[in-house]
mmCIF file of C-alpha atoms in Angstrom:
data_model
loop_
_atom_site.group_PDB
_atom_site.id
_atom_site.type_symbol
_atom_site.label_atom_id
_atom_site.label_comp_id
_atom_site.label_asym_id
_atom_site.label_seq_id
_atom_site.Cartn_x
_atom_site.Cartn_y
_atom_site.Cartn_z
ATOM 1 C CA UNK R 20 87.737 94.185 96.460
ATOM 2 C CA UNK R 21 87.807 97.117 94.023
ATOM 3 C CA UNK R 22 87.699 97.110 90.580
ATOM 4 C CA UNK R 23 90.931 97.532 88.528
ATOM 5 C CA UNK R 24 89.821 100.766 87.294
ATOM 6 C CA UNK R 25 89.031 102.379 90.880
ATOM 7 C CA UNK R 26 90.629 105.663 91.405
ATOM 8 C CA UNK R 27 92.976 103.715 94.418
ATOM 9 C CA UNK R 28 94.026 100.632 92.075
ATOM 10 C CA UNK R 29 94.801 103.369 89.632
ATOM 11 C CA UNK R 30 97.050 105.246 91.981
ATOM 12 C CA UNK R 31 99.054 101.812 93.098
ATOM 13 C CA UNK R 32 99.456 100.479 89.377
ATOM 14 C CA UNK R 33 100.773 104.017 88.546
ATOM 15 C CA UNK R 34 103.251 103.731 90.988
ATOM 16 C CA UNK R 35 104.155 99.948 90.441
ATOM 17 C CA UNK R 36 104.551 100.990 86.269
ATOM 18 C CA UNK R 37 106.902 103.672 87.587
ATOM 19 C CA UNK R 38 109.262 100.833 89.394
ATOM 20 C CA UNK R 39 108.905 99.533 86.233
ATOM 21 C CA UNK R 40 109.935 102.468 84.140
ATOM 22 C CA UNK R 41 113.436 103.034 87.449
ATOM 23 C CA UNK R 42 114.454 99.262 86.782
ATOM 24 C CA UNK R 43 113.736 98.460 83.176
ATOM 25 C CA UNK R 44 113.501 101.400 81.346
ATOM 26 C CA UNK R 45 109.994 100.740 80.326
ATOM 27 C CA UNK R 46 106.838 100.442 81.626
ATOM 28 C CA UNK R 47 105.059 96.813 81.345
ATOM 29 C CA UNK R 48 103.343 96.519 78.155
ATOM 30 C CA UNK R 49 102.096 93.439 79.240
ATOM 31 C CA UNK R 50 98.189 93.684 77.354
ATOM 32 C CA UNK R 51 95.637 94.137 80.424
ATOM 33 C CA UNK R 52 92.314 94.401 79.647
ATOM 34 C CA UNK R 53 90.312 96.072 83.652
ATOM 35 C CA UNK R 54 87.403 93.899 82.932
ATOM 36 C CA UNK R 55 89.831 90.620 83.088
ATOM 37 C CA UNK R 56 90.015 90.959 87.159
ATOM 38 C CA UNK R 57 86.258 91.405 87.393
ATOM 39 C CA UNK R 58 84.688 88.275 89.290
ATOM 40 C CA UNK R 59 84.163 85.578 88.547
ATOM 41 C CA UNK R 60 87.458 85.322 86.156
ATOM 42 C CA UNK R 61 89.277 87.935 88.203
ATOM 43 C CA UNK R 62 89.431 89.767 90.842
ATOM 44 C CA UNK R 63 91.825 92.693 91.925
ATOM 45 C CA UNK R 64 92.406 93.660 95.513
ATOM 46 C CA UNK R 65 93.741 96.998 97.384
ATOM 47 C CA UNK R 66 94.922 96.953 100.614
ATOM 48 C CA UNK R 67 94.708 100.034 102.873
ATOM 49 C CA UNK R 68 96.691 101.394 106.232
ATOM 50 C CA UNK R 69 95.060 103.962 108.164
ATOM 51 C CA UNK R 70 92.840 104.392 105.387
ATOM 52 C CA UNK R 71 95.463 104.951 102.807
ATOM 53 C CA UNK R 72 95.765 102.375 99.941
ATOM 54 C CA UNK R 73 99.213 100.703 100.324
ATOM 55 C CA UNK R 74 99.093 97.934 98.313
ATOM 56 C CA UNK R 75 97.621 95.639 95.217
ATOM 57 C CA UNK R 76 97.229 92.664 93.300
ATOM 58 C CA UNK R 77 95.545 90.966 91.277
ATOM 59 C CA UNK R 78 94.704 87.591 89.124
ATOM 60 C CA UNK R 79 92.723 86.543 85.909
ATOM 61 C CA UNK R 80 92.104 83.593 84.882
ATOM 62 C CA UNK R 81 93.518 81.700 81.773
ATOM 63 C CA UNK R 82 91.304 80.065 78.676
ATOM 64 C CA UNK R 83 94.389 78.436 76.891
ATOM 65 C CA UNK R 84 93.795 77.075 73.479
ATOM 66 C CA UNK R 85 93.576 73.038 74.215
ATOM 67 C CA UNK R 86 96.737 70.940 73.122
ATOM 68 C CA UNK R 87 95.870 67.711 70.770
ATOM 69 C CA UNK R 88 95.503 64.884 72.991
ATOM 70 C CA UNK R 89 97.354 66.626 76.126
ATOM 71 C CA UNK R 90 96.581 65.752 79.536
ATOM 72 C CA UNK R 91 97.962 67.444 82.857
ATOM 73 C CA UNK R 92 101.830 66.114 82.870
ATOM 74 C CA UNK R 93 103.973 66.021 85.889
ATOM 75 C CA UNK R 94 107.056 68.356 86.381
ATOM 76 C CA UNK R 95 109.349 68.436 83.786
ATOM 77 C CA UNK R 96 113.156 66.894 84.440
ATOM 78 C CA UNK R 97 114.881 69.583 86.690
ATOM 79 C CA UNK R 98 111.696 71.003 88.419
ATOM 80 C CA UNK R 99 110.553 73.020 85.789
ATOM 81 C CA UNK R 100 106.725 72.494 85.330
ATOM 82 C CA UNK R 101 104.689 72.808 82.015
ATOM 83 C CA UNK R 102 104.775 76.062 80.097
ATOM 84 C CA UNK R 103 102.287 78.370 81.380
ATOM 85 C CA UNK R 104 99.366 79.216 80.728
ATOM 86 C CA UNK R 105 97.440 76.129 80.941
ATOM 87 C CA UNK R 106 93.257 75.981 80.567
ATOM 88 C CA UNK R 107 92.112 77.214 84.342
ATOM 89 C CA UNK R 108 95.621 78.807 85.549
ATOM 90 C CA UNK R 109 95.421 81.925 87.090
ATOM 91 C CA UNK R 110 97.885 84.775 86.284
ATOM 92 C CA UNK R 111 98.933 87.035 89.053
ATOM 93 C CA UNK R 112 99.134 90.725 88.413
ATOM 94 C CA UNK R 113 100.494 94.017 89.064
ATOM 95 C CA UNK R 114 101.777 93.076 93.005
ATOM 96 C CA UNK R 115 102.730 96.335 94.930
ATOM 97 C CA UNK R 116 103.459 97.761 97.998
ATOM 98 C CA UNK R 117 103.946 101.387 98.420
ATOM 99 C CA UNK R 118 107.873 101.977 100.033
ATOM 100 C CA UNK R 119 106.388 103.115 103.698
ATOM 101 C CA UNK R 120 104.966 99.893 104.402
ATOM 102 C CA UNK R 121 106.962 97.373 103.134
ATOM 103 C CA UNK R 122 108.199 95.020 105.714
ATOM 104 C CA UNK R 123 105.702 94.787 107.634
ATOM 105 C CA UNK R 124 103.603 91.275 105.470
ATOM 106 C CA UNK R 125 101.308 93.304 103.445
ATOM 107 C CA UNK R 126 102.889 90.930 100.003
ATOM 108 C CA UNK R 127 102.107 88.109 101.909
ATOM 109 C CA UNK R 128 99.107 88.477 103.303
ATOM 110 C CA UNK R 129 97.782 89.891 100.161
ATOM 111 C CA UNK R 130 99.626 87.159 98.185
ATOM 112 C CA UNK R 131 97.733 84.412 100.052
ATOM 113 C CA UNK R 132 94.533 86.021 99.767
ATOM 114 C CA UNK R 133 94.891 85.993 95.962
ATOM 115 C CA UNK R 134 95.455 82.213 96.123
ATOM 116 C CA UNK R 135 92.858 81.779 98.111
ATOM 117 C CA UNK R 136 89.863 83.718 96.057
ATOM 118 C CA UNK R 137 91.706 82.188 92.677
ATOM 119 C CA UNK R 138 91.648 78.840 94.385
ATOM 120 C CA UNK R 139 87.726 79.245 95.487
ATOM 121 C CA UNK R 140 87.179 80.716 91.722
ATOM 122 C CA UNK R 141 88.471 76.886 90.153
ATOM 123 C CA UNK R 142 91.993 77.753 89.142
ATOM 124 C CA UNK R 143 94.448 75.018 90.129
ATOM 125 C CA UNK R 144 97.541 76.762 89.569
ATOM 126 C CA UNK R 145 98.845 80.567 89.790
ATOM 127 C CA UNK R 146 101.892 81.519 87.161
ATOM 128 C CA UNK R 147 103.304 84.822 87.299
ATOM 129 C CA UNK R 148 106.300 86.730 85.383
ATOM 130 C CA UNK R 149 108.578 88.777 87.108
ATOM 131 C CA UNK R 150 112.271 89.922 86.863
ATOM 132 C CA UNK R 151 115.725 89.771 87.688
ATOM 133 C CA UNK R 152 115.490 93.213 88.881
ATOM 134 C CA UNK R 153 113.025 92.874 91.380
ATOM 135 C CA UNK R 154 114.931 90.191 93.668
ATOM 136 C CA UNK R 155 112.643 90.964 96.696
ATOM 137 C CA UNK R 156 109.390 90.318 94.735
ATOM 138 C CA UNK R 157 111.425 86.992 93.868
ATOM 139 C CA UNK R 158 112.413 85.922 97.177
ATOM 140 C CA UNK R 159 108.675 86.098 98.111
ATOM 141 C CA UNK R 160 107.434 84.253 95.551
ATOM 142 C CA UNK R 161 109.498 81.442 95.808
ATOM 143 C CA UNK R 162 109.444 81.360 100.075
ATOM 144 C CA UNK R 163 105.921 81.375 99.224
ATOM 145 C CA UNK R 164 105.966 78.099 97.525
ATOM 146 C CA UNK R 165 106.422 79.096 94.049
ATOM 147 C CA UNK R 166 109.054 77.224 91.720
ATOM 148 C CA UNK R 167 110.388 78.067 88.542
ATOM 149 C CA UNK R 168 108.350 77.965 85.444
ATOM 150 C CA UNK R 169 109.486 78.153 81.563
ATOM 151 C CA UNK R 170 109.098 81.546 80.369
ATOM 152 C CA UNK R 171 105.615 82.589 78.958
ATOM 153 C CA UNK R 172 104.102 86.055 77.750
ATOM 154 C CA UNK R 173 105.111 89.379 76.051
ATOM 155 C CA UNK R 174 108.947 88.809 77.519
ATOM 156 C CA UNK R 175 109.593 85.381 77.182
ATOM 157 C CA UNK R 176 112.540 86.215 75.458
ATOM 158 C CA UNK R 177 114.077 88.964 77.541
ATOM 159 C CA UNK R 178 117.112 87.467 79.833
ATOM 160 C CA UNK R 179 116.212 88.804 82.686
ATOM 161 C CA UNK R 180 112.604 87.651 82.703
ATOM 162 C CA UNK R 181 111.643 84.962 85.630
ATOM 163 C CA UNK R 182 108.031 82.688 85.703
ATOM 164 C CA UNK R 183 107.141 80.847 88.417
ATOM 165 C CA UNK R 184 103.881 78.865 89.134
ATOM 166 C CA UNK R 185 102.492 77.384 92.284
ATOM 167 C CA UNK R 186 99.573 74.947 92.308
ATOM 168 C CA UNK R 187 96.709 75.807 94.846
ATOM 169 C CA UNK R 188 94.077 74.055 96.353
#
Protein backbone atom coordinates (compact mmCIF):
# COMPACT_ATOMS: atom_id res chain seq x y z
CA UNK A 1 0.00 0.00 0.00
CA UNK A 2 1.21 3.52 -0.82
CA UNK A 3 -0.46 6.53 -0.57
CA UNK A 4 -2.00 8.16 -3.70
CA UNK A 5 0.37 10.91 -3.53
CA UNK A 6 3.68 8.65 -3.40
CA UNK A 7 6.21 9.60 -5.91
CA UNK A 8 5.44 5.79 -7.71
CA UNK A 9 1.45 6.23 -7.71
CA UNK A 10 2.30 9.59 -9.15
CA UNK A 11 4.38 8.20 -11.95
CA UNK A 12 1.54 5.36 -12.90
CA UNK A 13 -1.50 7.91 -12.74
CA UNK A 14 0.66 10.19 -15.00
CA UNK A 15 0.94 7.66 -17.38
CA UNK A 16 -2.71 6.22 -17.12
CA UNK A 17 -4.00 10.31 -17.63
CA UNK A 18 -1.78 10.19 -20.71
CA UNK A 19 -3.89 7.00 -22.21
CA UNK A 20 -6.42 9.16 -21.36
CA UNK A 21 -5.30 12.28 -23.11
CA UNK A 22 -4.18 9.29 -26.76
CA UNK A 23 -7.90 7.95 -26.60
CA UNK A 24 -10.14 10.78 -25.53
CA UNK A 25 -8.54 13.81 -26.09
CA UNK A 26 -8.62 14.77 -22.50
CA UNK A 27 -7.36 13.84 -19.45
CA UNK A 28 -10.01 12.53 -16.68
CA UNK A 29 -11.35 15.35 -14.82
CA UNK A 30 -13.02 13.06 -12.77
CA UNK A 31 -12.67 15.25 -9.03
CA UNK A 32 -10.08 13.07 -6.86
CA UNK A 33 -9.33 14.24 -3.73
CA UNK A 34 -5.43 11.77 -2.47
CA UNK A 35 -6.78 11.67 0.97
CA UNK A 36 -10.09 9.70 -0.39
CA UNK A 37 -7.86 6.30 -0.84
CA UNK A 38 -6.34 6.72 2.61
CA UNK A 39 -7.57 3.73 4.94
CA UNK A 40 -10.02 3.14 6.27
CA UNK A 41 -12.31 4.74 3.30
CA UNK A 42 -9.64 4.02 0.71
CA UNK A 43 -6.88 2.58 -0.09
CA UNK A 44 -4.58 2.78 -3.28
CA UNK A 45 -2.18 0.06 -4.27
CA UNK A 46 1.13 -0.11 -6.60
CA UNK A 47 2.35 -3.07 -7.85
CA UNK A 48 6.07 -3.53 -8.64
CA UNK A 49 8.29 -6.02 -11.08
CA UNK A 50 11.81 -6.29 -10.35
CA UNK A 51 11.42 -3.42 -8.24
CA UNK A 52 9.89 -1.19 -10.80
CA UNK A 53 6.27 0.03 -10.21
CA UNK A 54 4.13 -1.48 -13.03
CA UNK A 55 0.89 -1.05 -12.02
CA UNK A 56 -2.13 0.70 -9.81
CA UNK A 57 -5.42 0.99 -8.49
CA UNK A 58 -7.35 2.11 -6.30
CA UNK A 59 -10.97 2.46 -4.42
CA UNK A 60 -12.87 4.97 -2.08
CA UNK A 61 -15.64 4.51 -0.58
CA UNK A 62 -19.12 6.15 -1.25
CA UNK A 63 -21.38 8.31 1.48
CA UNK A 64 -24.45 8.74 -0.92
CA UNK A 65 -27.09 11.12 0.19
CA UNK A 66 -30.01 8.56 1.55
CA UNK A 67 -33.15 8.16 -0.81
CA UNK A 68 -36.73 8.75 1.06
CA UNK A 69 -37.88 5.50 2.15
CA UNK A 70 -35.41 3.41 -0.26
CA UNK A 71 -34.25 0.11 0.59
CA UNK A 72 -31.60 -2.12 -1.36
CA UNK A 73 -33.75 -3.19 -4.67
CA UNK A 74 -32.94 -6.10 -6.82
CA UNK A 75 -31.61 -5.74 -10.47
CA UNK A 76 -33.45 -3.69 -12.57
CA UNK A 77 -35.45 -5.42 -15.78
CA UNK A 78 -32.60 -6.27 -18.31
CA UNK A 79 -29.70 -6.75 -15.76
CA UNK A 80 -29.01 -3.37 -15.15
CA UNK A 81 -28.62 -2.80 -11.32
CA UNK A 82 -29.43 0.46 -9.33
CA UNK A 83 -27.70 3.68 -10.28
CA UNK A 84 -24.48 3.94 -8.63
CA UNK A 85 -23.30 5.23 -6.06
CA UNK A 86 -25.21 3.78 -3.33
CA UNK A 87 -24.37 4.48 0.73
CA UNK A 88 -21.18 1.92 1.30
CA UNK A 89 -20.24 1.25 -2.57
CA UNK A 90 -16.85 1.43 -3.36
CA UNK A 91 -15.57 3.23 -6.51
CA UNK A 92 -12.63 1.79 -8.29
CA UNK A 93 -9.95 4.10 -9.53
CA UNK A 94 -7.28 4.97 -11.83
CA UNK A 95 -6.48 0.95 -12.94
CA UNK A 96 -3.10 0.73 -14.89
CA UNK A 97 -0.61 -1.33 -16.13
CA UNK A 98 2.46 -0.01 -17.67
CA UNK A 99 2.66 -1.56 -21.67
CA UNK A 100 5.80 -4.04 -20.74
CA UNK A 101 3.88 -6.05 -18.46
CA UNK A 102 0.62 -6.37 -19.58
CA UNK A 103 -0.40 -9.88 -20.18
CA UNK A 104 1.04 -11.39 -17.81
CA UNK A 105 -2.35 -10.97 -14.68
CA UNK A 106 -1.03 -7.98 -13.00
CA UNK A 107 -5.12 -6.30 -13.67
CA UNK A 108 -6.30 -9.23 -12.18
CA UNK A 109 -4.49 -9.94 -9.48
CA UNK A 110 -4.50 -6.38 -8.49
CA UNK A 111 -8.23 -6.17 -9.37
CA UNK A 112 -9.07 -8.91 -6.84
CA UNK A 113 -7.00 -7.54 -4.24
CA UNK A 114 -8.99 -4.28 -4.41
CA UNK A 115 -12.19 -6.30 -3.85
CA UNK A 116 -10.86 -7.95 -1.33
CA UNK A 117 -9.44 -4.91 1.05
CA UNK A 118 -12.87 -2.90 -0.12
CA UNK A 119 -14.78 -5.99 0.84
CA UNK A 120 -12.83 -6.33 4.43
CA UNK A 121 -13.31 -2.29 4.68
CA UNK A 122 -17.60 -2.90 4.63
CA UNK A 123 -18.35 -1.99 1.05
CA UNK A 124 -20.80 -4.43 -0.53
CA UNK A 125 -20.48 -3.44 -3.97
CA UNK A 126 -17.59 -1.95 -6.34
CA UNK A 127 -18.93 0.47 -9.42
CA UNK A 128 -16.52 1.78 -11.74
CA UNK A 129 -16.71 4.04 -15.08
CA UNK A 130 -14.79 3.27 -17.93
CA UNK A 131 -14.98 3.63 -21.78
CA UNK A 132 -15.65 2.47 -25.07
CA UNK A 133 -12.16 3.11 -25.91
CA UNK A 134 -10.53 1.04 -23.56
CA UNK A 135 -12.15 -2.45 -24.69
CA UNK A 136 -9.40 -4.46 -22.86
CA UNK A 137 -10.00 -2.71 -19.48
CA UNK A 138 -13.73 -3.78 -20.41
CA UNK A 139 -13.27 -7.28 -21.18
CA UNK A 140 -11.63 -7.60 -17.70
CA UNK A 141 -14.08 -6.12 -15.87
CA UNK A 142 -16.84 -7.92 -17.03
CA UNK A 143 -14.80 -11.67 -17.13
CA UNK A 144 -14.24 -10.54 -13.74
CA UNK A 145 -17.79 -10.64 -12.75
CA UNK A 146 -18.80 -7.19 -13.33
CA UNK A 147 -22.21 -6.34 -15.20
CA UNK A 148 -23.44 -3.32 -16.58
CA UNK A 149 -24.49 -0.45 -14.48
CA UNK A 150 -26.55 2.89 -15.45
CA UNK A 151 -24.22 5.61 -16.03
CA UNK A 152 -23.09 7.71 -12.95
CA UNK A 153 -20.40 10.60 -12.46
CA UNK A 154 -18.77 13.56 -14.33
CA UNK A 155 -19.57 11.59 -17.89
CA UNK A 156 -22.75 10.17 -17.49
CA UNK A 157 -23.72 11.75 -20.47
CA UNK A 158 -20.85 11.09 -22.84
CA UNK A 159 -21.79 8.04 -25.39
CA UNK A 160 -19.04 6.30 -25.04
CA UNK A 161 -18.99 6.13 -21.26
CA UNK A 162 -19.52 2.39 -19.68
CA UNK A 163 -20.37 1.63 -15.57
CA UNK A 164 -20.31 -1.52 -14.29
CA UNK A 165 -20.70 -2.74 -10.63
CA UNK A 166 -20.00 -6.04 -9.00
CA UNK A 167 -21.20 -6.92 -5.50
CA UNK A 168 -18.45 -8.40 -3.12
CA UNK A 169 -18.44 -10.27 -0.16
Amino acid sequence: MVGYDHPDAVTLVTAVQRVYVERYGGADATPVDPSEFAPPAGLFLVGYADGLPVTCGGWRLHRAAPRDGAEERPPREGGLEEPAPRDGDAELKRMYVVPAVRGRGFARRLLAELERTASVAGARRMVLETGTRQPEAIALYRSSGYRPLPKFGIYREAPGSRCFAKPLG
